[in-house]
Amino acid sequence: MKKTTHHDETLEWLPYANKIPIRNLHKSSLKDKRVFLRVNYDIVRDGKIIDDRRIRATVMDIRHILKNGVRTIVIVSHNGKREDFFKDNKTSVGIETDGEIHSGYSLKPVAKRLTEILKDRKLLPKDREVTITDDCIGEEVKSVISKDGVFLLENVKFRSGETSEDDNEVQEFARQLHDTTNCDVFVNADPVTAHMGHHASLGPITMFISGPKVAGFLLSQELKVLDNFMRHPQKPVIAIIGGANVSEKVEVTKNLIVHEKVNKLVIVGGIAFPFLKVQGHNVDNCILEEDPDLQAQALRNATIVLELAKGYGVDITGAILSANTKSCLKLRFQIKEGGKINA
């Protein structure tokens, strides 16, 4: 079997979710159906919920789905990063712990908290609970979630296929997810990682679900705001770009510059360090990619953005706050005319 990666430009995933808002679905599209609800409960560390706002943010979708007569909701989420479970393995080759439960990253605390919230909102009978499965695929899981109710699959990132760099493995895992969940409708209620359409439970799964594929309430709202901004920007516009990975932000940043949507970019967080490094500033104690190839890619991307900003007359300013490294604490920089960063 030929190995391909999601970086292969010849491979086109189907869209991770249609832009149709869930509120636009006719009741008949949900009544007596099984719904695959993709959420973002990446909030458990060391077995404890660090913040339940993401749980509460999904209640609107769950309420709407239940009110429209759905039989079963299968909630699907990741928690943690791939390297938390598989270290340097970028595919399933050589992995002997696929599917192993890592208690500190289990979604069991989420199931308990979601049960409390849904009962408090009178969306769940007192004698029912959100049932969490012991895995996210397989016959045992399929048997558990075959009934009516609200179910939460265990962390999909415990399975290598969710984020493998081998697209054949990703597609196979997506097929297994569908065979296990047997859902008719796909709802994307995860605006945080909705852009990661190559992950099995976000993009490829939609190839196997024959029914409607829609955006949840929060994602719909974000799409509406972004669409309005891209079509009718009210200048002057300042865009704030943050995060830890330049590679994930470079395309949107380039588009904002090239299509002249912004007058100024404010770069915050870890992605600012590569911008400083390419200008010769000492950021050795700051957070950069550990992988040399990824670090080199981040520096190339930073250089591209700086050159584009200079060419299109876009100002770039930024501020970094890091409590871990003295040399990065309250470090501020500004790109003046000529594309030079002044730290």
CSV table of C-alpha atoms in Angstrom, one decimal:
chain,number,residue,atom,x,y,z
A,1,MET,CA,0.0,0.0,0.0
A,2,LYS,CA,1.4,3.3,-1.0
A,3,LYS,CA,2.2,5.6,1.8
A,4,THR,CA,0.9,9.2,1.5
A,5,THR,CA,0.9,12.1,3.9
A,6,HIS,CA,-1.6,14.9,4.4
A,7,HIS,CA,1.1,17.2,3.1
A,8,ASP,CA,0.7,15.6,-0.3
A,9,GLU,CA,-1.0,18.3,-2.5
A,10,THR,CA,-2.5,15.7,-4.8
A,11,LEU,CA,-4.7,14.4,-2.0
A,12,GLU,CA,-7.8,16.4,-1.4
A,13,TRP,CA,-9.9,15.7,1.7
A,14,LEU,CA,-13.6,16.3,1.6
A,15,PRO,CA,-14.6,19.4,3.7
A,16,TYR,CA,-14.6,18.7,7.4
A,17,ALA,CA,-18.0,20.3,7.7
A,18,ASN,CA,-20.4,22.0,5.5
A,19,LYS,CA,-20.9,25.7,6.2
A,20,ILE,CA,-24.7,25.1,6.7
A,21,PRO,CA,-25.5,26.0,10.3
A,22,ILE,CA,-27.2,23.3,12.3
A,23,ARG,CA,-30.1,25.7,13.0
A,24,ASN,CA,-31.0,25.6,9.3
A,25,LEU,CA,-31.5,21.8,9.3
A,26,HIS,CA,-35.1,20.8,9.0
A,27,LYS,CA,-36.4,18.7,12.0
A,28,SER,CA,-36.9,15.7,9.8
A,29,SER,CA,-33.1,15.6,9.1
A,30,LEU,CA,-32.5,15.0,12.8
A,31,LYS,CA,-35.6,13.1,14.1
A,32,ASP,CA,-34.8,9.5,15.1
A,33,LYS,CA,-31.2,9.9,13.7
A,34,ARG,CA,-27.8,9.2,15.2
A,35,VAL,CA,-25.6,12.3,15.4
A,36,PHE,CA,-21.8,12.3,15.4
A,37,LEU,CA,-21.0,15.5,17.4
A,38,ARG,CA,-17.4,16.5,17.1
A,39,VAL,CA,-16.4,18.8,20.0
A,40,ASN,CA,-13.2,20.0,21.7
A,41,TYR,CA,-12.9,18.8,25.2
A,42,ASP,CA,-9.1,19.2,25.3
A,43,ILE,CA,-9.3,20.3,28.9
A,44,VAL,CA,-8.2,17.3,31.0
A,45,ARG,CA,-4.7,17.2,32.5
A,46,ASP,CA,-3.6,14.7,35.2
A,47,GLY,CA,-7.1,13.4,35.4
A,48,LYS,CA,-8.6,16.8,36.3
A,49,ILE,CA,-10.7,19.3,34.3
A,50,ILE,CA,-8.7,22.6,34.1
A,51,ASP,CA,-11.7,24.6,32.8
A,52,ASP,CA,-15.2,23.5,31.9
A,53,ARG,CA,-16.1,26.4,29.6
A,54,ARG,CA,-15.6,24.2,26.5
A,55,ILE,CA,-18.1,21.7,28.0
A,56,ARG,CA,-20.7,24.4,28.7
A,57,ALA,CA,-20.1,25.8,25.2
A,58,THR,CA,-21.4,22.6,23.6
A,59,VAL,CA,-24.7,22.6,25.6
A,60,MET,CA,-26.4,24.8,22.9
A,61,ASP,CA,-25.7,22.2,20.3
A,62,ILE,CA,-26.7,19.2,22.5
A,63,ARG,CA,-30.0,21.0,23.4
A,64,HIS,CA,-30.9,21.7,19.8
A,65,ILE,CA,-30.1,18.2,18.7
A,66,LEU,CA,-32.2,16.6,21.5
A,67,LYS,CA,-35.1,19.0,21.0
A,68,ASN,CA,-35.3,17.8,17.4
A,69,GLY,CA,-35.9,14.2,18.3
A,70,VAL,CA,-32.5,12.7,17.8
A,71,ARG,CA,-32.2,9.1,19.1
A,72,THR,CA,-28.5,9.0,19.9
A,73,ILE,CA,-25.7,11.6,20.2
A,74,VAL,CA,-22.2,10.2,20.0
A,75,ILE,CA,-19.8,12.9,21.2
A,76,VAL,CA,-16.3,12.7,19.9
A,77,SER,CA,-13.2,14.6,21.2
A,78,HIS,CA,-9.5,14.6,21.4
A,79,ASN,CA,-7.5,15.5,24.5
A,80,GLY,CA,-3.7,16.2,24.6
A,81,LYS,CA,-1.1,16.0,21.8
A,82,ARG,CA,0.0,13.0,19.8
A,83,GLU,CA,3.4,13.1,21.3
A,84,ASP,CA,1.9,12.7,24.8
A,85,PHE,CA,1.0,9.1,23.7
A,86,PHE,CA,3.2,8.0,20.9
A,87,LYS,CA,6.4,10.1,21.3
A,88,ASP,CA,8.3,10.3,18.0
A,89,ASN,CA,6.1,7.9,16.1
A,90,LYS,CA,4.4,9.8,13.3
A,91,THR,CA,2.5,6.8,11.9
A,92,SER,CA,1.3,3.5,13.4
A,93,VAL,CA,4.4,1.6,12.4
A,94,GLY,CA,6.2,0.2,15.5
A,95,ILE,CA,3.5,1.3,17.9
A,96,GLU,CA,2.5,-1.4,20.4
A,97,THR,CA,0.4,0.8,22.6
A,98,ASP,CA,-2.3,1.9,20.2
A,99,GLY,CA,-5.6,2.4,22.1
A,100,GLU,CA,-3.9,2.2,25.5
A,101,ILE,CA,-5.7,4.4,28.1
A,102,HIS,CA,-3.6,7.1,29.6
A,103,SER,CA,-5.6,7.9,32.8
A,104,GLY,CA,-4.4,11.5,33.1
A,105,TYR,CA,-5.8,12.3,29.6
A,106,SER,CA,-9.0,10.2,29.8
A,107,LEU,CA,-12.3,11.9,29.2
A,108,LYS,CA,-14.0,10.3,32.1
A,109,PRO,CA,-14.0,13.5,34.2
A,110,VAL,CA,-15.7,15.2,31.2
A,111,ALA,CA,-18.5,12.7,31.1
A,112,LYS,CA,-19.2,13.2,34.7
A,113,ARG,CA,-19.2,17.0,34.5
A,114,LEU,CA,-21.3,17.0,31.3
A,115,THR,CA,-23.8,14.8,33.0
A,116,GLU,CA,-24.1,17.3,35.8
A,117,ILE,CA,-24.5,20.2,33.5
A,118,LEU,CA,-27.2,18.5,31.3
A,119,LYS,CA,-29.2,17.5,34.3
A,120,ASP,CA,-29.0,21.0,35.7
A,121,ARG,CA,-30.3,22.3,32.4
A,122,LYS,CA,-33.0,19.5,32.5
A,123,LEU,CA,-31.7,18.1,29.3
A,124,LEU,CA,-31.0,14.7,30.8
A,125,PRO,CA,-33.4,12.7,33.1
A,126,LYS,CA,-32.2,12.2,36.6
A,127,ASP,CA,-31.8,8.4,36.1
A,128,ARG,CA,-29.6,8.8,33.0
A,129,GLU,CA,-26.0,9.9,32.5
A,130,VAL,CA,-23.6,10.6,29.7
A,131,THR,CA,-22.0,7.2,29.2
A,132,ILE,CA,-18.3,7.1,28.3
A,133,THR,CA,-16.9,4.2,26.5
A,134,ASP,CA,-13.6,2.3,27.2
A,135,ASP,CA,-12.4,3.0,23.7
A,136,CYS,CA,-13.5,4.9,20.6
A,137,ILE,CA,-13.7,2.0,18.1
A,138,GLY,CA,-14.5,-1.7,18.2
A,139,GLU,CA,-17.4,-4.1,18.7
A,140,GLU,CA,-17.7,-3.5,22.4
A,141,VAL,CA,-18.0,0.2,21.9
A,142,LYS,CA,-20.5,-0.3,19.1
A,143,SER,CA,-22.6,-2.4,21.4
A,144,VAL,CA,-22.6,0.2,24.2
A,145,ILE,CA,-23.6,3.1,22.0
A,146,SER,CA,-26.2,1.2,19.9
A,147,LYS,CA,-28.9,2.3,22.4
A,148,ASP,CA,-30.6,5.6,22.6
A,149,GLY,CA,-29.0,8.3,24.7
A,150,VAL,CA,-25.9,10.6,25.0
A,151,PHE,CA,-22.5,8.9,24.7
A,152,LEU,CA,-19.0,10.2,24.9
A,153,LEU,CA,-16.3,8.2,23.1
A,154,GLU,CA,-13.0,7.9,24.9
A,155,ASN,CA,-10.2,10.2,23.7
A,156,VAL,CA,-9.7,9.6,20.0
A,157,LYS,CA,-6.0,10.6,20.3
A,158,PHE,CA,-5.4,7.3,22.2
A,159,ARG,CA,-5.6,5.8,18.7
A,160,SER,CA,-2.7,6.5,16.3
A,161,GLY,CA,-4.9,6.6,13.3
A,162,GLU,CA,-6.5,9.9,14.4
A,163,THR,CA,-3.4,12.0,13.7
A,164,SER,CA,-1.1,9.7,11.7
A,165,GLU,CA,0.9,11.3,8.9
A,166,ASP,CA,0.0,8.3,6.7
A,167,ASP,CA,-3.3,9.1,5.0
A,168,ASN,CA,-4.1,5.5,4.5
A,169,GLU,CA,-4.0,5.0,8.2
A,170,VAL,CA,-6.2,8.1,8.8
A,171,GLN,CA,-8.8,6.9,6.3
A,172,GLU,CA,-8.8,3.4,7.8
A,173,PHE,CA,-9.4,4.8,11.3
A,174,ALA,CA,-12.1,7.1,10.0
A,175,ARG,CA,-13.8,4.0,8.5
A,176,GLN,CA,-13.5,2.2,11.8
A,177,LEU,CA,-15.0,5.2,13.6
A,178,HIS,CA,-18.0,5.2,11.3
A,179,ASP,CA,-18.5,1.5,11.5
A,180,THR,CA,-18.5,1.8,15.3
A,181,THR,CA,-20.7,4.9,15.6
A,182,ASN,CA,-23.0,4.2,12.7
A,183,CYS,CA,-24.1,7.9,12.6
A,184,ASP,CA,-26.4,9.6,10.0
A,185,VAL,CA,-25.5,13.2,10.7
A,186,PHE,CA,-22.2,15.0,11.3
A,187,VAL,CA,-22.0,18.2,13.4
A,188,ASN,CA,-18.8,20.1,13.8
A,189,ALA,CA,-18.9,21.9,17.1
A,190,ASP,CA,-15.2,22.4,17.4
A,191,PRO,CA,-14.2,25.9,16.1
A,192,VAL,CA,-10.8,25.6,17.8
A,193,THR,CA,-9.4,22.8,15.6
A,194,ALA,CA,-11.9,22.9,12.7
A,195,HIS,CA,-9.0,23.8,10.4
A,196,MET,CA,-7.3,20.4,11.1
A,197,GLY,CA,-9.4,18.7,8.4
A,198,HIS,CA,-6.8,15.9,8.0
A,199,HIS,CA,-7.6,14.5,11.5
A,200,ALA,CA,-9.7,11.4,11.1
A,201,SER,CA,-12.6,12.6,13.2
A,202,LEU,CA,-12.8,16.0,11.6
A,203,GLY,CA,-12.3,15.5,7.9
A,204,PRO,CA,-12.1,11.9,6.6
A,205,ILE,CA,-15.1,10.8,8.8
A,206,THR,CA,-17.4,12.9,6.6
A,207,MET,CA,-16.6,10.7,3.6
A,208,PHE,CA,-18.4,7.9,5.4
A,209,ILE,CA,-21.5,9.7,6.8
A,210,SER,CA,-24.2,9.9,4.1
A,211,GLY,CA,-26.5,12.4,5.8
A,212,PRO,CA,-26.1,16.2,6.5
A,213,LYS,CA,-22.8,17.6,7.5
A,214,VAL,CA,-23.3,20.9,9.4
A,215,ALA,CA,-21.6,23.4,11.6
A,216,GLY,CA,-22.5,23.8,15.3
A,217,PHE,CA,-23.6,27.1,16.8
A,218,LEU,CA,-20.2,28.4,17.7
A,219,LEU,CA,-18.5,27.4,14.5
A,220,SER,CA,-21.4,28.9,12.5
A,221,GLN,CA,-21.0,32.2,14.3
A,222,GLU,CA,-17.2,32.2,13.7
A,223,LEU,CA,-17.7,31.4,10.0
A,224,LYS,CA,-20.3,34.2,9.7
A,225,VAL,CA,-18.0,36.8,11.4
A,226,LEU,CA,-15.0,35.7,9.3
A,227,ASP,CA,-17.0,35.7,6.1
A,228,ASN,CA,-18.2,39.2,6.7
A,229,PHE,CA,-14.7,40.4,7.6
A,230,MET,CA,-13.2,38.9,4.5
A,231,ARG,CA,-15.9,40.3,2.2
A,232,HIS,CA,-16.3,43.7,3.8
A,233,PRO,CA,-13.3,44.7,6.0
A,234,GLN,CA,-13.9,48.0,7.8
A,235,LYS,CA,-10.4,49.5,7.6
A,236,PRO,CA,-8.2,50.3,9.3
A,237,VAL,CA,-8.0,46.6,10.5
A,238,ILE,CA,-5.7,45.1,13.1
A,239,ALA,CA,-5.4,41.3,13.1
A,240,ILE,CA,-4.0,39.5,16.1
A,241,ILE,CA,-2.2,36.2,15.3
A,242,GLY,CA,-1.2,33.9,18.2
A,243,GLY,CA,-0.3,30.4,19.1
A,244,ALA,CA,2.7,28.2,19.2
A,245,ASN,CA,3.0,26.9,15.6
A,246,VAL,CA,3.9,29.3,12.8
A,247,SER,CA,3.2,26.6,10.2
A,248,GLU,CA,-0.4,26.4,11.2
A,249,LYS,CA,-0.8,30.2,10.9
A,250,VAL,CA,1.3,31.1,7.9
A,251,GLU,CA,-1.3,30.5,5.2
A,252,VAL,CA,-4.0,32.7,6.8
A,253,THR,CA,-1.4,35.3,7.6
A,254,LYS,CA,-0.2,35.4,4.0
A,255,ASN,CA,-3.7,35.7,2.8
A,256,LEU,CA,-4.5,38.6,5.1
A,257,ILE,CA,-1.5,40.4,3.7
A,258,VAL,CA,-1.7,39.5,0.0
A,259,HIS,CA,-5.4,40.2,-0.2
A,260,GLU,CA,-4.9,43.5,1.6
A,261,LYS,CA,-7.4,42.8,4.4
A,262,VAL,CA,-5.3,44.3,7.2
A,263,ASN,CA,-3.3,47.3,7.9
A,264,LYS,CA,-1.4,45.9,10.9
A,265,LEU,CA,-0.6,42.4,12.3
A,266,VAL,CA,0.0,41.8,16.0
A,267,ILE,CA,1.9,38.6,16.6
A,268,VAL,CA,1.7,37.2,20.1
A,269,GLY,CA,2.7,34.0,21.9
A,270,GLY,CA,5.2,31.4,20.8
A,271,ILE,CA,4.9,32.0,17.1
A,272,ALA,CA,6.7,35.4,17.6
A,273,PHE,CA,10.0,33.7,18.5
A,274,PRO,CA,10.9,32.6,14.9
A,275,PHE,CA,10.2,36.1,13.7
A,276,LEU,CA,12.7,37.4,16.2
A,277,LYS,CA,15.3,34.7,15.5
A,278,VAL,CA,15.4,35.4,11.7
A,279,GLN,CA,16.2,39.0,12.5
A,280,GLY,CA,19.2,38.0,14.6
A,281,HIS,CA,17.8,38.3,18.1
A,282,ASN,CA,18.8,35.8,20.8
A,283,VAL,CA,15.9,33.6,21.5
A,284,ASP,CA,17.8,30.5,22.5
A,285,ASN,CA,16.0,30.2,25.8
A,286,CYS,CA,12.6,30.7,24.2
A,287,ILE,CA,10.1,28.2,23.0
A,288,LEU,CA,11.0,27.0,19.5
A,289,GLU,CA,10.2,23.7,17.7
A,290,GLU,CA,12.3,20.9,19.1
A,291,ASP,CA,12.5,19.1,15.8
A,292,PRO,CA,15.2,20.7,13.7
A,293,ASP,CA,13.2,20.3,10.5
A,294,LEU,CA,10.1,21.9,12.0
A,295,GLN,CA,12.3,24.7,13.4
A,296,ALA,CA,13.8,25.4,10.0
A,297,GLN,CA,10.3,25.4,8.5
A,298,ALA,CA,9.1,27.9,11.1
A,299,LEU,CA,12.0,30.2,10.3
A,300,ARG,CA,11.3,30.0,6.6
A,301,ASN,CA,7.7,30.8,7.2
A,302,ALA,CA,8.5,33.7,9.4
A,303,THR,CA,10.9,35.1,6.7
A,304,ILE,CA,8.1,34.7,4.0
A,305,VAL,CA,5.6,36.6,6.2
A,306,LEU,CA,8.1,39.4,6.9
A,307,GLU,CA,9.0,39.9,3.3
A,308,LEU,CA,5.3,39.9,2.3
A,309,ALA,CA,4.5,42.5,5.0
A,310,LYS,CA,7.3,44.7,3.8
A,311,GLY,CA,6.2,44.4,0.2
A,312,TYR,CA,2.5,45.2,0.9
A,313,GLY,CA,3.2,47.9,3.5
A,314,VAL,CA,1.7,46.0,6.4
A,315,ASP,CA,3.0,46.9,9.9
A,316,ILE,CA,3.8,44.1,12.2
A,317,THR,CA,4.0,44.5,15.9
A,318,GLY,CA,4.1,42.0,18.7
A,319,ALA,CA,4.4,41.3,22.4
A,320,ILE,CA,5.6,38.1,24.1
A,321,LEU,CA,5.0,37.1,27.7
A,322,SER,CA,6.8,34.1,29.1
A,323,ALA,CA,6.9,33.2,32.7
A,324,ASN,CA,9.4,30.4,32.1
A,325,THR,CA,12.4,32.2,30.6
A,326,LYS,CA,13.9,35.5,31.8
A,327,SER,CA,15.2,36.4,28.4
A,328,CYS,CA,11.7,36.2,26.9
A,329,LEU,CA,9.8,37.9,29.8
A,330,LYS,CA,8.0,41.0,28.6
A,331,LEU,CA,9.9,41.0,25.3
A,332,ARG,CA,8.4,43.4,22.8
A,333,PHE,CA,9.2,44.1,19.3
A,334,GLN,CA,8.1,46.2,16.4
A,335,ILE,CA,8.7,45.9,12.7
A,336,LYS,CA,9.5,49.4,11.3
A,337,GLU,CA,9.8,50.4,7.7
A,338,GLY,CA,12.1,48.1,5.9
A,339,GLY,CA,10.9,45.0,7.6
A,340,LYS,CA,13.3,45.2,10.6
A,341,ILE,CA,12.2,44.0,14.0
A,342,ASN,CA,13.2,46.3,16.9
A,343,ALA,CA,13.2,44.4,20.1
